PDB file of C-alpha atoms in Angstrom:
ATOM      1  CA  MET A   1    -269.399 131.601 -53.696  1.00  0.00           C
ATOM      2  CA  ASN A   2    -267.573 129.155 -55.946  1.00  0.00           C
ATOM      3  CA  HIS A   3    -268.781 130.834 -59.123  1.00  0.00           C
ATOM      4  CA  LEU A   4    -267.481 134.168 -57.783  1.00  0.00           C
ATOM      5  CA  TYR A   5    -264.123 132.589 -56.935  1.00  0.00           C
ATOM      6  CA  ARG A   6    -263.911 131.092 -60.421  1.00  0.00           C
ATOM      7  CA  THR A   7    -264.666 134.427 -62.063  1.00  0.00           C
ATOM      8  CA  PHE A   8    -262.053 136.082 -59.847  1.00  0.00           C
ATOM      9  CA  VAL A   9    -259.328 133.518 -60.617  1.00  0.00           C
ATOM     10  CA  VAL A  10    -260.032 133.571 -64.355  1.00  0.00           C
ATOM     11  CA  SER A  11    -259.947 137.386 -64.329  1.00  0.00           C
ATOM     12  CA  VAL A  12    -256.604 137.433 -62.545  1.00  0.00           C
ATOM     13  CA  GLU A  13    -255.080 134.887 -64.908  1.00  0.00           C
ATOM     14  CA  SER A  14    -256.581 136.467 -68.019  1.00  0.00           C
ATOM     15  CA  GLY A  15    -255.346 139.938 -67.134  1.00  0.00           C
ATOM     16  CA  THR A  16    -258.331 141.869 -68.483  1.00  0.00           C
ATOM     17  CA  LEU A  17    -262.094 141.767 -68.090  1.00  0.00           C
ATOM     18  CA  VAL A  18    -262.557 141.328 -71.828  1.00  0.00           C
ATOM     19  CA  LYS A  19    -260.405 138.180 -71.935  1.00  0.00           C
ATOM     20  CA  ALA A  20    -261.995 136.838 -68.734  1.00  0.00           C
ATOM     21  CA  ALA A  21    -265.485 137.290 -70.203  1.00  0.00           C
ATOM     22  CA  ALA A  22    -264.432 135.361 -73.311  1.00  0.00           C
ATOM     23  CA  VAL A  23    -263.024 132.457 -71.261  1.00  0.00           C
ATOM     24  CA  LEU A  24    -266.128 132.323 -69.057  1.00  0.00           C
ATOM     25  CA  HIS A  25    -268.534 132.748 -71.990  1.00  0.00           C
ATOM     26  CA  VAL A  26    -270.342 135.649 -70.332  1.00  0.00           C
ATOM     27  CA  THR A  27    -270.519 139.365 -70.963  1.00  0.00           C
ATOM     28  CA  GLN A  28    -267.995 141.829 -69.576  1.00  0.00           C
ATOM     29  CA  PRO A  29    -270.635 143.573 -67.385  1.00  0.00           C
ATOM     30  CA  THR A  30    -271.387 140.156 -65.818  1.00  0.00           C
ATOM     31  CA  VAL A  31    -267.725 139.700 -64.921  1.00  0.00           C
ATOM     32  CA  THR A  32    -267.570 143.212 -63.467  1.00  0.00           C
ATOM     33  CA  ARG A  33    -270.686 142.653 -61.395  1.00  0.00           C
ATOM     34  CA  GLN A  34    -269.406 139.337 -59.975  1.00  0.00           C
ATOM     35  CA  LEU A  35    -266.056 140.864 -59.023  1.00  0.00           C
ATOM     36  CA  GLN A  36    -267.865 143.694 -57.284  1.00  0.00           C
ATOM     37  CA  GLN A  37    -269.973 141.147 -55.395  1.00  0.00           C
ATOM     38  CA  LEU A  38    -266.820 139.425 -54.175  1.00  0.00           C
ATOM     39  CA  GLU A  39    -265.288 142.707 -53.037  1.00  0.00           C
ATOM     40  CA  ALA A  40    -268.514 143.564 -51.224  1.00  0.00           C
ATOM     41  CA  GLU A  41    -268.422 140.155 -49.519  1.00  0.00           C
ATOM     42  CA  PHE A  42    -264.936 140.820 -48.107  1.00  0.00           C
ATOM     43  CA  HIS A  43    -265.417 144.592 -47.651  1.00  0.00           C
ATOM     44  CA  GLN A  44    -262.056 145.191 -49.322  1.00  0.00           C
ATOM     45  CA  PRO A  45    -260.880 146.118 -52.813  1.00  0.00           C
ATOM     46  CA  LEU A  46    -259.233 143.189 -54.556  1.00  0.00           C
ATOM     47  CA  PHE A  47    -257.946 144.987 -57.671  1.00  0.00           C
ATOM     48  CA  GLU A  48    -256.211 148.177 -58.577  1.00  0.00           C
ATOM     49  CA  ARG A  49    -257.632 149.048 -61.970  1.00  0.00           C
ATOM     50  CA  THR A  50    -254.885 150.863 -63.853  1.00  0.00           C
ATOM     51  CA  GLY A  51    -254.413 151.180 -67.581  1.00  0.00           C
ATOM     52  CA  GLY A  52    -257.134 148.690 -68.365  1.00  0.00           C
ATOM     53  CA  ARG A  53    -255.284 145.840 -66.641  1.00  0.00           C
ATOM     54  CA  LEU A  54    -256.188 144.150 -63.370  1.00  0.00           C
ATOM     55  CA  VAL A  55    -253.540 144.455 -60.655  1.00  0.00           C
ATOM     56  CA  LEU A  56    -254.115 142.620 -57.386  1.00  0.00           C
ATOM     57  CA  THR A  57    -254.092 144.419 -54.083  1.00  0.00           C
ATOM     58  CA  ARG A  58    -252.488 142.672 -51.072  1.00  0.00           C
ATOM     59  CA  SER A  59    -255.970 141.489 -50.101  1.00  0.00           C
ATOM     60  CA  GLY A  60    -256.531 140.291 -53.647  1.00  0.00           C
ATOM     61  CA  GLU A  61    -253.338 138.218 -53.524  1.00  0.00           C
ATOM     62  CA  VAL A  62    -254.577 136.459 -50.385  1.00  0.00           C
ATOM     63  CA  VAL A  63    -257.988 135.774 -51.906  1.00  0.00           C
ATOM     64  CA  TYR A  64    -256.386 134.520 -55.154  1.00  0.00           C
ATOM     65  CA  ARG A  65    -254.189 131.940 -53.386  1.00  0.00           C
ATOM     66  CA  THR A  66    -257.078 130.672 -51.276  1.00  0.00           C
ATOM     67  CA  ALA A  67    -259.591 130.696 -54.146  1.00  0.00           C
ATOM     68  CA  LYS A  68    -257.215 128.586 -56.267  1.00  0.00           C
ATOM     69  CA  ARG A  69    -257.030 125.942 -53.525  1.00  0.00           C
ATOM     70  CA  LEU A  70    -260.789 125.966 -52.965  1.00  0.00           C
ATOM     71  CA  LEU A  71    -261.517 125.575 -56.673  1.00  0.00           C
ATOM     72  CA  ALA A  72    -259.031 122.710 -56.943  1.00  0.00           C
ATOM     73  CA  LEU A  73    -260.754 120.961 -54.030  1.00  0.00           C
ATOM     74  CA  ASP A  74    -264.139 121.601 -55.624  1.00  0.00           C
ATOM     75  CA  ASP A  75    -262.972 120.112 -58.921  1.00  0.00           C
ATOM     76  CA  LYS A  76    -261.555 117.076 -57.104  1.00  0.00           C
ATOM     77  CA  LEU A  77    -264.798 116.625 -55.170  1.00  0.00           C
ATOM     78  CA  ARG A  78    -266.867 116.744 -58.345  1.00  0.00           C
ATOM     79  CA  GLU A  79    -264.515 114.304 -60.064  1.00  0.00           C
ATOM     80  CA  GLU A  80    -264.786 111.821 -57.187  1.00  0.00           C
ATOM     81  CA  LEU A  81    -268.571 112.128 -57.031  1.00  0.00           C
ATOM     82  CA  SER A  82    -268.763 111.609 -60.769  1.00  0.00           C
ATOM     83  CA  SER A  83    -266.598 108.479 -60.518  1.00  0.00           C
ATOM     84  CA  LEU A  84    -268.946 107.044 -57.877  1.00  0.00           C
ATOM     85  CA  ALA A  85    -271.713 107.096 -60.461  1.00  0.00           C
ATOM     86  CA  ASN A  86    -269.510 105.685 -63.236  1.00  0.00           C
ATOM     87  CA  PRO A  87    -268.923 101.915 -63.069  1.00  0.00           C
ATOM     88  CA  GLU A  88    -265.914 102.236 -65.378  1.00  0.00           C
ATOM     89  CA  MET A  89    -263.955 104.672 -63.203  1.00  0.00           C
ATOM     90  CA  GLY A  90    -262.625 105.202 -59.690  1.00  0.00           C
ATOM     91  CA  THR A  91    -261.378 103.107 -56.805  1.00  0.00           C
ATOM     92  CA  VAL A  92    -263.029 100.010 -55.344  1.00  0.00           C
ATOM     93  CA  TYR A  93    -262.089  99.540 -51.689  1.00  0.00           C
ATOM     94  CA  VAL A  94    -261.731  95.861 -50.776  1.00  0.00           C
ATOM     95  CA  GLY A  95    -260.822  94.138 -47.508  1.00  0.00           C
ATOM     96  CA  ALA A  96    -259.712  90.509 -47.359  1.00  0.00           C
ATOM     97  CA  GLY A  97    -258.000  87.896 -45.265  1.00  0.00           C
ATOM     98  CA  VAL A  98    -254.318  87.427 -45.986  1.00  0.00           C
ATOM     99  CA  THR A  99    -254.754  84.120 -47.829  1.00  0.00           C
ATOM    100  CA  PRO A 100    -257.434  85.362 -50.289  1.00  0.00           C
ATOM    101  CA  ALA A 101    -255.431  88.572 -50.686  1.00  0.00           C
ATOM    102  CA  ILE A 102    -252.301  86.647 -51.674  1.00  0.00           C
ATOM    103  CA  HIS A 103    -253.629  83.596 -53.499  1.00  0.00           C
ATOM    104  CA  LEU A 104    -257.048  84.452 -54.961  1.00  0.00           C
ATOM    105  CA  LEU A 105    -257.702  88.157 -55.426  1.00  0.00           C
ATOM    106  CA  PRO A 106    -254.643  89.207 -57.489  1.00  0.00           C
ATOM    107  CA  GLU A 107    -255.785  87.114 -60.466  1.00  0.00           C
ATOM    108  CA  ALA A 108    -259.367  88.335 -60.055  1.00  0.00           C
ATOM    109  CA  PHE A 109    -258.213  91.973 -59.945  1.00  0.00           C
ATOM    110  CA  ALA A 110    -256.021  91.513 -63.016  1.00  0.00           C
ATOM    111  CA  LEU A 111    -258.769  89.821 -65.014  1.00  0.00           C
ATOM    112  CA  TYR A 112    -261.292  92.497 -64.049  1.00  0.00           C
ATOM    113  CA  ARG A 113    -258.936  95.352 -64.973  1.00  0.00           C
ATOM    114  CA  ARG A 114    -258.356  93.841 -68.396  1.00  0.00           C
ATOM    115  CA  ARG A 115    -262.067  94.397 -68.986  1.00  0.00           C
ATOM    116  CA  HIS A 116    -262.437  97.658 -67.034  1.00  0.00           C
ATOM    117  CA  SER A 117    -259.100  99.472 -67.138  1.00  0.00           C
ATOM    118  CA  GLY A 118    -260.444 102.655 -65.551  1.00  0.00           C
ATOM    119  CA  VAL A 119    -261.131 100.887 -62.241  1.00  0.00           C
ATOM    120  CA  ILE A 120    -258.378 100.528 -59.644  1.00  0.00           C
ATOM    121  CA  PHE A 121    -258.373  98.630 -56.358  1.00  0.00           C
ATOM    122  CA  HIS A 122    -257.387  99.573 -52.822  1.00  0.00           C
ATOM    123  CA  LEU A 123    -256.836  96.393 -50.777  1.00  0.00           C
ATOM    124  CA  ARG A 124    -256.626  96.076 -46.996  1.00  0.00           C
ATOM    125  CA  THR A 125    -255.953  92.822 -45.164  1.00  0.00           C
ATOM    126  CA  GLY A 126    -257.074  91.543 -41.786  1.00  0.00           C
ATOM    127  CA  SER A 127    -259.015  88.841 -39.987  1.00  0.00           C
ATOM    128  CA  SER A 128    -262.659  88.221 -40.850  1.00  0.00           C
ATOM    129  CA  SER A 129    -263.780  90.211 -37.803  1.00  0.00           C
ATOM    130  CA  GLU A 130    -261.475  93.100 -38.732  1.00  0.00           C
ATOM    131  CA  ILE A 131    -262.788  93.140 -42.299  1.00  0.00           C
ATOM    132  CA  VAL A 132    -266.398  93.251 -41.078  1.00  0.00           C
ATOM    133  CA  GLN A 133    -265.471  96.125 -38.772  1.00  0.00           C
ATOM    134  CA  LEU A 134    -263.993  98.028 -41.720  1.00  0.00           C
ATOM    135  CA  LEU A 135    -267.272  97.467 -43.580  1.00  0.00           C
ATOM    136  CA  THR A 136    -269.279  98.755 -40.635  1.00  0.00           C
ATOM    137  CA  GLN A 137    -267.055 101.825 -40.425  1.00  0.00           C
ATOM    138  CA  ARG A 138    -267.490 102.354 -44.196  1.00  0.00           C
ATOM    139  CA  GLU A 139    -263.744 102.203 -44.813  1.00  0.00           C
ATOM    140  CA  ILE A 140    -264.184  99.518 -47.487  1.00  0.00           C
ATOM    141  CA  ASP A 141    -266.930  98.648 -49.974  1.00  0.00           C
ATOM    142  CA  ILE A 142    -266.539  94.865 -50.140  1.00  0.00           C
ATOM    143  CA  GLY A 143    -265.095  92.259 -47.797  1.00  0.00           C
ATOM    144  CA  ILE A 144    -263.723  88.807 -48.635  1.00  0.00           C
ATOM    145  CA  VAL A 145    -263.884  86.650 -45.487  1.00  0.00           C
ATOM    146  CA  THR A 146    -263.757  83.044 -44.307  1.00  0.00           C
ATOM    147  CA  THR A 147    -265.966  83.453 -41.221  1.00  0.00           C
ATOM    148  CA  VAL A 148    -269.433  85.007 -41.483  1.00  0.00           C
ATOM    149  CA  ASP A 149    -271.725  86.063 -38.647  1.00  0.00           C
ATOM    150  CA  THR A 150    -275.090  84.846 -39.916  1.00  0.00           C
ATOM    151  CA  LYS A 151    -276.869  86.950 -37.285  1.00  0.00           C
ATOM    152  CA  ARG A 152    -275.782  90.211 -38.931  1.00  0.00           C
ATOM    153  CA  SER A 153    -278.913  91.285 -40.810  1.00  0.00           C
ATOM    154  CA  ASP A 154    -277.140  94.477 -41.921  1.00  0.00           C
ATOM    155  CA  LEU A 155    -274.738  92.520 -44.138  1.00  0.00           C
ATOM    156  CA  MET A 156    -275.253  90.780 -47.474  1.00  0.00           C
ATOM    157  CA  THR A 157    -273.202  87.660 -48.186  1.00  0.00           C
ATOM    158  CA  LYS A 158    -272.368  85.653 -51.314  1.00  0.00           C
ATOM    159  CA  PRO A 159    -270.276  82.444 -51.303  1.00  0.00           C
ATOM    160  CA  LEU A 160    -267.423  82.696 -53.802  1.00  0.00           C
ATOM    161  CA  TYR A 161    -265.181  79.684 -53.440  1.00  0.00           C
ATOM    162  CA  ARG A 162    -265.016  76.351 -51.618  1.00  0.00           C
ATOM    163  CA  ASP A 163    -261.446  76.164 -50.349  1.00  0.00           C
ATOM    164  CA  ASP A 164    -260.729  72.518 -49.491  1.00  0.00           C
ATOM    165  CA  LEU A 165    -258.696  71.841 -46.357  1.00  0.00           C
ATOM    166  CA  LEU A 166    -255.851  69.455 -47.063  1.00  0.00           C
ATOM    167  CA  LEU A 167    -253.710  67.501 -44.632  1.00  0.00           C
ATOM    168  CA  VAL A 168    -250.193  68.204 -45.863  1.00  0.00           C
ATOM    169  CA  ALA A 169    -246.738  66.931 -44.960  1.00  0.00           C
ATOM    170  CA  PRO A 170    -243.226  67.124 -46.382  1.00  0.00           C
ATOM    171  CA  PRO A 171    -242.561  64.460 -49.057  1.00  0.00           C
ATOM    172  CA  ASN A 172    -240.258  62.497 -46.760  1.00  0.00           C
ATOM    173  CA  HIS A 173    -242.705  62.312 -43.831  1.00  0.00           C
ATOM    174  CA  VAL A 174    -243.254  58.806 -42.448  1.00  0.00           C
ATOM    175  CA  LEU A 175    -247.012  59.055 -43.088  1.00  0.00           C
ATOM    176  CA  SER A 176    -246.629  60.122 -46.697  1.00  0.00           C
ATOM    177  CA  SER A 177    -246.064  56.498 -47.777  1.00  0.00           C
ATOM    178  CA  HIS A 178    -249.115  55.157 -45.918  1.00  0.00           C
ATOM    179  CA  THR A 179    -252.176  54.380 -47.992  1.00  0.00           C
ATOM    180  CA  ALA A 180    -254.537  54.267 -45.005  1.00  0.00           C
ATOM    181  CA  ILE A 181    -254.382  57.112 -42.506  1.00  0.00           C
ATOM    182  CA  THR A 182    -257.010  57.789 -39.861  1.00  0.00           C
ATOM    183  CA  VAL A 183    -257.683  60.832 -37.712  1.00  0.00           C
ATOM    184  CA  SER A 184    -256.495  58.820 -34.704  1.00  0.00           C
ATOM    185  CA  ASP A 185    -253.072  58.441 -36.342  1.00  0.00           C
ATOM    186  CA  LEU A 186    -252.593  62.202 -36.179  1.00  0.00           C
ATOM    187  CA  GLY A 187    -252.369  62.150 -32.393  1.00  0.00           C
ATOM    188  CA  LYS A 188    -248.956  60.478 -32.698  1.00  0.00           C
ATOM    189  CA  TYR A 189    -247.324  63.242 -34.740  1.00  0.00           C
ATOM    190  CA  PRO A 190    -246.585  66.975 -34.291  1.00  0.00           C
ATOM    191  CA  VAL A 191    -249.341  69.149 -35.733  1.00  0.00           C
ATOM    192  CA  ILE A 192    -248.830  72.820 -36.604  1.00  0.00           C
ATOM    193  CA  VAL A 193    -251.952  74.958 -36.186  1.00  0.00           C
ATOM    194  CA  MET A 194    -253.204  78.504 -36.421  1.00  0.00           C
ATOM    195  CA  GLN A 195    -253.456  80.508 -33.236  1.00  0.00           C
ATOM    196  CA  THR A 196    -256.452  80.069 -30.926  1.00  0.00           C
ATOM    197  CA  GLY A 197    -259.534  81.973 -32.070  1.00  0.00           C
ATOM    198  CA  SER A 198    -259.043  81.533 -35.801  1.00  0.00           C
ATOM    199  CA  GLY A 199    -261.720  79.830 -37.881  1.00  0.00           C
ATOM    200  CA  LEU A 200    -259.246  77.283 -39.231  1.00  0.00           C
ATOM    201  CA  ARG A 201    -258.086  76.384 -35.718  1.00  0.00           C
ATOM    202  CA  SER A 202    -261.694  75.685 -34.736  1.00  0.00           C
ATOM    203  CA  LEU A 203    -262.198  73.416 -37.764  1.00  0.00           C
ATOM    204  CA  VAL A 204    -259.100  71.379 -36.902  1.00  0.00           C
ATOM    205  CA  GLU A 205    -260.061  71.106 -33.220  1.00  0.00           C
ATOM    206  CA  ASP A 206    -263.580  69.953 -34.118  1.00  0.00           C
ATOM    207  CA  LEU A 207    -262.218  67.361 -36.548  1.00  0.00           C
ATOM    208  CA  LEU A 208    -259.852  65.836 -34.005  1.00  0.00           C
ATOM    209  CA  ALA A 209    -262.418  65.996 -31.209  1.00  0.00           C
ATOM    210  CA  SER A 210    -264.875  64.032 -33.367  1.00  0.00           C
ATOM    211  CA  ARG A 211    -262.487  61.064 -33.062  1.00  0.00           C
ATOM    212  CA  ASP A 212    -261.526  61.731 -29.444  1.00  0.00           C
ATOM    213  CA  VAL A 213    -258.069  62.901 -30.449  1.00  0.00           C
ATOM    214  CA  LYS A 214    -256.642  65.617 -28.227  1.00  0.00           C
ATOM    215  CA  LEU A 215    -254.879  68.395 -30.082  1.00  0.00           C
ATOM    216  CA  GLU A 216    -251.399  69.034 -28.731  1.00  0.00           C
ATOM    217  CA  PRO A 217    -249.883  71.564 -31.137  1.00  0.00           C
ATOM    218  CA  ALA A 218    -246.211  71.418 -31.953  1.00  0.00           C
ATOM    219  CA  LEU A 219    -246.398  75.085 -32.986  1.00  0.00           C
ATOM    220  CA  GLU A 220    -249.048  77.815 -33.017  1.00  0.00           C
ATOM    221  CA  VAL A 221    -248.653  80.353 -35.798  1.00  0.00           C
ATOM    222  CA  ASP A 222    -250.641  83.361 -37.000  1.00  0.00           C
ATOM    223  CA  SER A 223    -249.881  82.894 -40.709  1.00  0.00           C
ATOM    224  CA  LEU A 224    -250.935  80.108 -43.074  1.00  0.00           C
ATOM    225  CA  GLU A 225    -247.990  80.865 -45.311  1.00  0.00           C
ATOM    226  CA  ALA A 226    -245.639  80.446 -42.343  1.00  0.00           C
ATOM    227  CA  ILE A 227    -247.264  77.102 -41.473  1.00  0.00           C
ATOM    228  CA  SER A 228    -246.638  75.890 -45.025  1.00  0.00           C
ATOM    229  CA  ARG A 229    -242.954  76.723 -44.731  1.00  0.00           C
ATOM    230  CA  LEU A 230    -242.662  75.089 -41.323  1.00  0.00           C
ATOM    231  CA  VAL A 231    -244.236  71.899 -42.651  1.00  0.00           C
ATOM    232  CA  GLN A 232    -241.821  71.878 -45.581  1.00  0.00           C
ATOM    233  CA  PHE A 233    -238.910  71.960 -43.149  1.00  0.00           C
ATOM    234  CA  GLY A 234    -240.244  68.931 -41.307  1.00  0.00           C
ATOM    235  CA  LEU A 235    -241.488  70.590 -38.123  1.00  0.00           C
ATOM    236  CA  GLY A 236    -244.913  68.972 -38.289  1.00  0.00           C
ATOM    237  CA  ILE A 237    -247.976  68.260 -40.400  1.00  0.00           C
ATOM    238  CA  ALA A 238    -250.893  70.663 -40.863  1.00  0.00           C
ATOM    239  CA  PHE A 239    -254.335  71.246 -42.311  1.00  0.00           C
ATOM    240  CA  LEU A 240    -254.102  74.062 -44.854  1.00  0.00           C
ATOM    241  CA  PRO A 241    -256.447  75.495 -47.503  1.00  0.00           C
ATOM    242  CA  ARG A 242    -255.825  74.291 -51.035  1.00  0.00           C
ATOM    243  CA  SER A 243    -255.456  77.893 -52.260  1.00  0.00           C
ATOM    244  CA  CYS A 244    -252.542  78.382 -49.859  1.00  0.00           C
ATOM    245  CA  VAL A 245    -250.544  75.283 -50.854  1.00  0.00           C
ATOM    246  CA  ARG A 246    -251.428  74.821 -54.536  1.00  0.00           C
ATOM    247  CA  ASP A 247    -248.017  75.929 -55.834  1.00  0.00           C
ATOM    248  CA  ASP A 248    -246.145  73.941 -53.159  1.00  0.00           C
ATOM    249  CA  LEU A 249    -248.006  70.773 -54.172  1.00  0.00           C
ATOM    250  CA  VAL A 250    -247.290  71.319 -57.868  1.00  0.00           C
ATOM    251  CA  ARG A 251    -243.589  71.845 -57.137  1.00  0.00           C
ATOM    252  CA  GLY A 252    -243.405  68.807 -54.862  1.00  0.00           C
ATOM    253  CA  ARG A 253    -242.544  70.706 -51.709  1.00  0.00           C
ATOM    254  CA  LEU A 254    -245.609  69.260 -49.958  1.00  0.00           C
ATOM    255  CA  VAL A 255    -247.739  66.153 -50.345  1.00  0.00           C
ATOM    256  CA  VAL A 256    -251.403  65.554 -49.482  1.00  0.00           C
ATOM    257  CA  MET A 257    -252.343  62.779 -47.067  1.00  0.00           C
ATOM    258  CA  HIS A 258    -255.893  61.432 -47.332  1.00  0.00           C
ATOM    259  CA  LEU A 259    -257.812  60.498 -44.192  1.00  0.00           C
ATOM    260  CA  MET A 260    -259.722  57.269 -44.646  1.00  0.00           C
ATOM    261  CA  ASP A 261    -262.283  57.880 -41.894  1.00  0.00           C
ATOM    262  CA  GLU A 262    -263.105  61.532 -42.549  1.00  0.00           C
ATOM    263  CA  PRO A 263    -264.789  63.105 -45.600  1.00  0.00           C
ATOM    264  CA  PRO A 264    -263.052  66.136 -47.132  1.00  0.00           C
ATOM    265  CA  THR A 265    -263.749  69.365 -45.292  1.00  0.00           C
ATOM    266  CA  ALA A 266    -263.481  72.943 -46.507  1.00  0.00           C
ATOM    267  CA  ARG A 267    -263.924  76.543 -45.590  1.00  0.00           C
ATOM    268  CA  THR A 268    -265.935  78.913 -47.744  1.00  0.00           C
ATOM    269  CA  ILE A 269    -264.520  82.154 -49.109  1.00  0.00           C
ATOM    270  CA  THR A 270    -267.428  84.597 -48.889  1.00  0.00           C
ATOM    271  CA  MET A 271    -268.055  88.085 -50.236  1.00  0.00           C
ATOM    272  CA  VAL A 272    -269.776  90.439 -47.803  1.00  0.00           C
ATOM    273  CA  HIS A 273    -270.973  94.032 -48.079  1.00  0.00           C
ATOM    274  CA  ARG A 274    -273.396  96.342 -46.314  1.00  0.00           C
ATOM    275  CA  ALA A 275    -277.075  95.677 -46.886  1.00  0.00           C
ATOM    276  CA  GLN A 276    -278.124  99.266 -46.229  1.00  0.00           C
ATOM    277  CA  GLY A 277    -277.141 101.954 -48.709  1.00  0.00           C
ATOM    278  CA  SER A 278    -276.119 101.409 -52.293  1.00  0.00           C
ATOM    279  CA  LEU A 279    -272.575 100.600 -53.301  1.00  0.00           C
ATOM    280  CA  PRO A 280    -270.702 103.004 -55.564  1.00  0.00           C
ATOM    281  CA  ALA A 281    -271.353 102.061 -59.173  1.00  0.00           C
ATOM    282  CA  ASN A 282    -267.843 100.684 -59.721  1.00  0.00           C
ATOM    283  CA  ALA A 283    -268.003  98.520 -56.559  1.00  0.00           C
ATOM    284  CA  GLU A 284    -271.514  97.322 -57.409  1.00  0.00           C
ATOM    285  CA  ARG A 285    -270.410  96.097 -60.826  1.00  0.00           C
ATOM    286  CA  PHE A 286    -267.298  94.418 -59.391  1.00  0.00           C
ATOM    287  CA  ALA A 287    -269.380  92.680 -56.719  1.00  0.00           C
ATOM    288  CA  ALA A 288    -271.791  91.432 -59.379  1.00  0.00           C
ATOM    289  CA  GLN A 289    -268.978  89.982 -61.513  1.00  0.00           C
ATOM    290  CA  LEU A 290    -266.718  88.631 -58.753  1.00  0.00           C
ATOM    291  CA  PRO A 291    -268.481  85.234 -58.369  1.00  0.00           C
ATOM    292  CA  GLY A 292    -268.067  84.626 -62.084  1.00  0.00           C
ATOM    293  CA  LEU A 293    -264.415  85.658 -61.950  1.00  0.00           C
ATOM    294  CA  PHE A 294    -263.737  83.213 -59.122  1.00  0.00           C
ATOM    295  CA  GLN A 295    -265.509  80.421 -61.027  1.00  0.00           C
ATOM    296  CA  ALA A 296    -263.536  81.110 -64.204  1.00  0.00           C
ATOM    297  CA  LEU A 297    -260.230  81.205 -62.348  1.00  0.00           C
ATOM    298  CA  HIS A 298    -261.105  78.000 -60.466  1.00  0.00           C
ATOM    299  CA  GLU A 299    -261.735  76.221 -63.768  1.00  0.00           C
ATOM    300  CA  VAL A 300    -258.390  77.441 -65.109  1.00  0.00           C
ATOM    301  CA  ARG A 301    -256.553  76.224 -61.995  1.00  0.00           C
ATOM    302  CA  GLU A 302    -258.254  72.842 -62.104  1.00  0.00           C
ATOM    303  CA  GLY A 303    -257.328  72.517 -65.765  1.00  0.00           C
ATOM    304  CA  LYS A 304    -253.686  73.237 -64.956  1.00  0.00           C
ATOM    305  CA  ALA A 305    -253.763  70.789 -62.048  1.00  0.00           C
ATOM    306  CA  THR A 306    -254.864  67.973 -64.335  1.00  0.00           C
TER     307      THR A 306
END
């Protein structure tokens, strides 16, 4: 039917069958036959043919308005399908935790778009479990998470970035001048932590439990950025990812305290996407280049830090 609608719309807008045939690159009898087919389909005349010009009947006006909308939708559909096959065009749908979304992905997006300006990004944030759910529901193409369910055989994973966990305090904290700090020392001071159930909370609890230190949080918060601010105002100390506090350390708003009896720990920023079904071409190329982008940006940050 779409080819009949297109012939009809072009005929209306051209005004005559001769002009419509020229626009459509067909013969005039072909245009006439297709218009007759459309009228037969609706069992109503769509034109009043007077003086060689095409004048719409009331039924024709209704069909014209609807046909215009249908053709516009058809064109949009074809454009979107074409973009899915073109790695240089279209939208890549990404889901990420708040910290990667704020501190890591913006630079990666910007660098990628400098190379592939036709690609745009749609970013949604949430917990690792929420991002995986969005993947399962096919609402995003790629997820950037900190907690991965290794039992999910339907998902493909790729580590992107080792995000060191740092014990941070305000510069004037009593521990900041100590050269030897142990995990046991932390039990004497207020600790600010993420809410129960978060991956970071579990890492902190496991660390303290390994030295028989009971965690008694001064505050429980659902935002790493909020924890950083609370630490700066002297409400406690905290373990935070390096990516979250990098700027605060450079500007002297926070200091790092090194634990003498515990090796550095970290959480891994991981890319995840569905194993079944191919990614759109633009998302597939972005996924292939993202590890390299993260590595390049990490080297730049380390160079600035030194």
